Coordinates of C-alpha atoms and ligand atoms in Angstrom, one line a residue:
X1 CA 24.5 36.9 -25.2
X2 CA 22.8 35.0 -27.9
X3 CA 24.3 33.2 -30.9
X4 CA 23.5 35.5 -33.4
X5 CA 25.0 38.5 -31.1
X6 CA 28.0 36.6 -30.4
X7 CA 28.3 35.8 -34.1
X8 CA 27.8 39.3 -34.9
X9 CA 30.4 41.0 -32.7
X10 CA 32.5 38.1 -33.9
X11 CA 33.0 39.5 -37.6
X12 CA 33.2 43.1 -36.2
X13 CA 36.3 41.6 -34.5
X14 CA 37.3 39.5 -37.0
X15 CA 37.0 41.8 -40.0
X16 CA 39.2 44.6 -38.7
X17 CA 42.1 42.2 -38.1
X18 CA 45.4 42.5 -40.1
X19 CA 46.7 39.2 -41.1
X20 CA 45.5 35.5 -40.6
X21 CA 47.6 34.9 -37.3
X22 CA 45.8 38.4 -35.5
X23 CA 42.5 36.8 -36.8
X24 CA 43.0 32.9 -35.4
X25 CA 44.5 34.6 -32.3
X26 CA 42.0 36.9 -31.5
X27 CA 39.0 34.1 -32.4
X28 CA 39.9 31.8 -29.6
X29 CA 40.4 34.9 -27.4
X30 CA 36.7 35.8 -28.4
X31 CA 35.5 32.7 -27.9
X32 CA 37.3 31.5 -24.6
X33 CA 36.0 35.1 -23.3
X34 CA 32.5 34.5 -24.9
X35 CA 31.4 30.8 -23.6
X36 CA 31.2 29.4 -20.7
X37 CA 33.0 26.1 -18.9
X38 CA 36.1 26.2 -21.7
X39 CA 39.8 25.4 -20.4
X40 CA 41.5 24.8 -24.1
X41 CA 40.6 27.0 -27.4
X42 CA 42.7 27.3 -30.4
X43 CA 43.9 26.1 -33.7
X44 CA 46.1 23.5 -34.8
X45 CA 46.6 24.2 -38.6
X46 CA 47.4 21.9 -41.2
X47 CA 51.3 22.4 -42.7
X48 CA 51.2 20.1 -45.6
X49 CA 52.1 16.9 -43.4
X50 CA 50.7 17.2 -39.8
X51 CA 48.4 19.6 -37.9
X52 CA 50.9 22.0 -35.9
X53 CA 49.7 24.0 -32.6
X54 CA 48.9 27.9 -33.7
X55 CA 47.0 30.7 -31.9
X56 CA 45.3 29.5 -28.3
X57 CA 43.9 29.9 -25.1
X58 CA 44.9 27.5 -22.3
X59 CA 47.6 25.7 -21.3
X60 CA 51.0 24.3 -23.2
X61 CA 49.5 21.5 -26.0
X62 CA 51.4 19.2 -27.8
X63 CA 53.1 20.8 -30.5
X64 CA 52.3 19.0 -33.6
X65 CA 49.5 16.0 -34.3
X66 CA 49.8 13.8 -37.3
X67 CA 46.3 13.5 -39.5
X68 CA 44.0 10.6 -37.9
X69 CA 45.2 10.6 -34.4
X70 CA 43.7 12.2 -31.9
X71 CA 40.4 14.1 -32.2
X72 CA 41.7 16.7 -34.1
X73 CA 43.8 14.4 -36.3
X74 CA 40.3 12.6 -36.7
X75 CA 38.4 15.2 -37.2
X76 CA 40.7 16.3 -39.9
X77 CA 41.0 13.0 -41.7
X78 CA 37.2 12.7 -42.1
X79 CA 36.4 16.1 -42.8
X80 CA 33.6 16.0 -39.9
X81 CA 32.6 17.8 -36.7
X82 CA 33.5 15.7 -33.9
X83 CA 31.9 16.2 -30.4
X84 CA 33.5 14.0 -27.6
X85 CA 31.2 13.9 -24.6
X86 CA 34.0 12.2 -22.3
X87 CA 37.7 12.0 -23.4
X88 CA 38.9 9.7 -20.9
X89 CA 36.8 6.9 -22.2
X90 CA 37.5 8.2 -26.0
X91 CA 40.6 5.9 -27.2
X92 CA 41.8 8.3 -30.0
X93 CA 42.2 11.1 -27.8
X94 CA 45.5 13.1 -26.5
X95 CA 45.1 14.2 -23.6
X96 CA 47.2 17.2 -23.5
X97 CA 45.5 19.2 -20.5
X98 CA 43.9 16.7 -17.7
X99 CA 41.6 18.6 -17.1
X100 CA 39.9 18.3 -20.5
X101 CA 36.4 15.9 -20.0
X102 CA 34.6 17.0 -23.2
X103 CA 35.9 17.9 -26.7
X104 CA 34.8 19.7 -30.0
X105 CA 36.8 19.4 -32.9
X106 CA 35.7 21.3 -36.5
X107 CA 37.8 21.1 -39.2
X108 CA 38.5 23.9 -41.4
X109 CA 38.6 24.0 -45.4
X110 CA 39.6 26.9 -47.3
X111 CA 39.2 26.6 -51.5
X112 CA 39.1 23.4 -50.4
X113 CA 41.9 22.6 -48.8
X114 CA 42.2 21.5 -45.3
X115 CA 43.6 24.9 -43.4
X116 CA 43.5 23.2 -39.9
X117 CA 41.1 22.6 -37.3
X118 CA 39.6 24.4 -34.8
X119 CA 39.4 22.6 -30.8
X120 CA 37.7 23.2 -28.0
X121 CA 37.7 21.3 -24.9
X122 CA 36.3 21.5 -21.8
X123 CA 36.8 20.3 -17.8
X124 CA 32.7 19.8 -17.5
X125 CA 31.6 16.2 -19.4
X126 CA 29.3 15.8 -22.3
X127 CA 29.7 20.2 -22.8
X128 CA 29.1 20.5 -26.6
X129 CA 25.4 20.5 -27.1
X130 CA 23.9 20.7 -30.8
X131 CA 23.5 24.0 -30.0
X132 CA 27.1 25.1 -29.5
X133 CA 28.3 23.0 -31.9
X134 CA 26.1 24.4 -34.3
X135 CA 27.4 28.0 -33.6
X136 CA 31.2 26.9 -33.8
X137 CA 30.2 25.6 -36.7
X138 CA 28.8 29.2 -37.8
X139 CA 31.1 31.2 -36.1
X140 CA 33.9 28.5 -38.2
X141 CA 32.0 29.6 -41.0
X142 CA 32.2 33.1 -40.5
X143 CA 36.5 32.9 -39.6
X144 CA 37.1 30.9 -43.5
X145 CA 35.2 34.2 -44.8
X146 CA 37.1 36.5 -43.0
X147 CA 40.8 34.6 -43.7
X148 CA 39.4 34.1 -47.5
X149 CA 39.3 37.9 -48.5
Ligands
SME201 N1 43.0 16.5 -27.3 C1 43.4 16.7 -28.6 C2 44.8 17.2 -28.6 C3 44.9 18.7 -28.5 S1 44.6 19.3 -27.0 O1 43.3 19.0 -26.5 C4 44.9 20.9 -26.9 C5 43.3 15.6 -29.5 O2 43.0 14.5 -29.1 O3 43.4 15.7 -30.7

């Protein structure tokens, strides 16, 4: 399916879901379902001090991740998309499932506060092209709309 297919059956999805935990649960179903050559997809969302694990797909992650370490603590701290083509060389990176090669991080503002991040890693190197990155950003996009009602 193409991006703007996928984005579309995304907010038919998102936009019939109850509550804020049915949404970020049901986004990392859709999208671990959706793309290709994924092992970890999910949320960690930002409680005031740290980033603490919510809805995913994949295997047991580390619970919570202080802001600035890790990708998703970096990600966070900056306030930038961060694409990791290979973890293993990647310093500030926790490796939580070894089969992880390749990471996405986006981080996730709502009224302009940081909600959390969204991650997405994957056992294939170097997986997160501009192209996906650009519709995780979008389809990020689209999840802040649907939470924001
Ligand atoms: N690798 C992440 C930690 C979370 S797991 O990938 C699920 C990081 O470096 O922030």
């Amino acid at each position: 399916m193409k991006s703007i297919e996928l984005l579309q059956s995304a907010q038919a999805l998102l936009e019939i879901q109850p509550n804020t935990t049915s949404i970020l649960a049901n986004a990392s179903a859709f999208l671990m379902e959706s793309l290709e050559q994924l092992n970890w997809v999910g949320f960690y969302l930002f409680d005031g001090k740290n980033l603490t694990v919510g809805p995913f797909q994949g295997k047991v992650a580390c619970s919570s991740i202080a802001i600035g370490k890790g990708v998703c603590g970096e990600a966070a701290l900056t306030q930038k998309t961060l694409v990791v083509d290979n973890v293993l060389s990647y310093q500030n990176h926790i490796a939580c499932d070894s089969n992880s090669k390749s990471e996405v991080v986006i981080p996730i503002f709502i009224k302009g506060r940081l909600f959390g991040v969204l991650d997405v890693d994957s056992p294939v190197f170097s997986r997160f092209d501009q192209d996906i990155v650009h519709f995780l950003e979008e389809f990020t996009k689209l999840l802040v709309k649907t939470i924001d009602i």
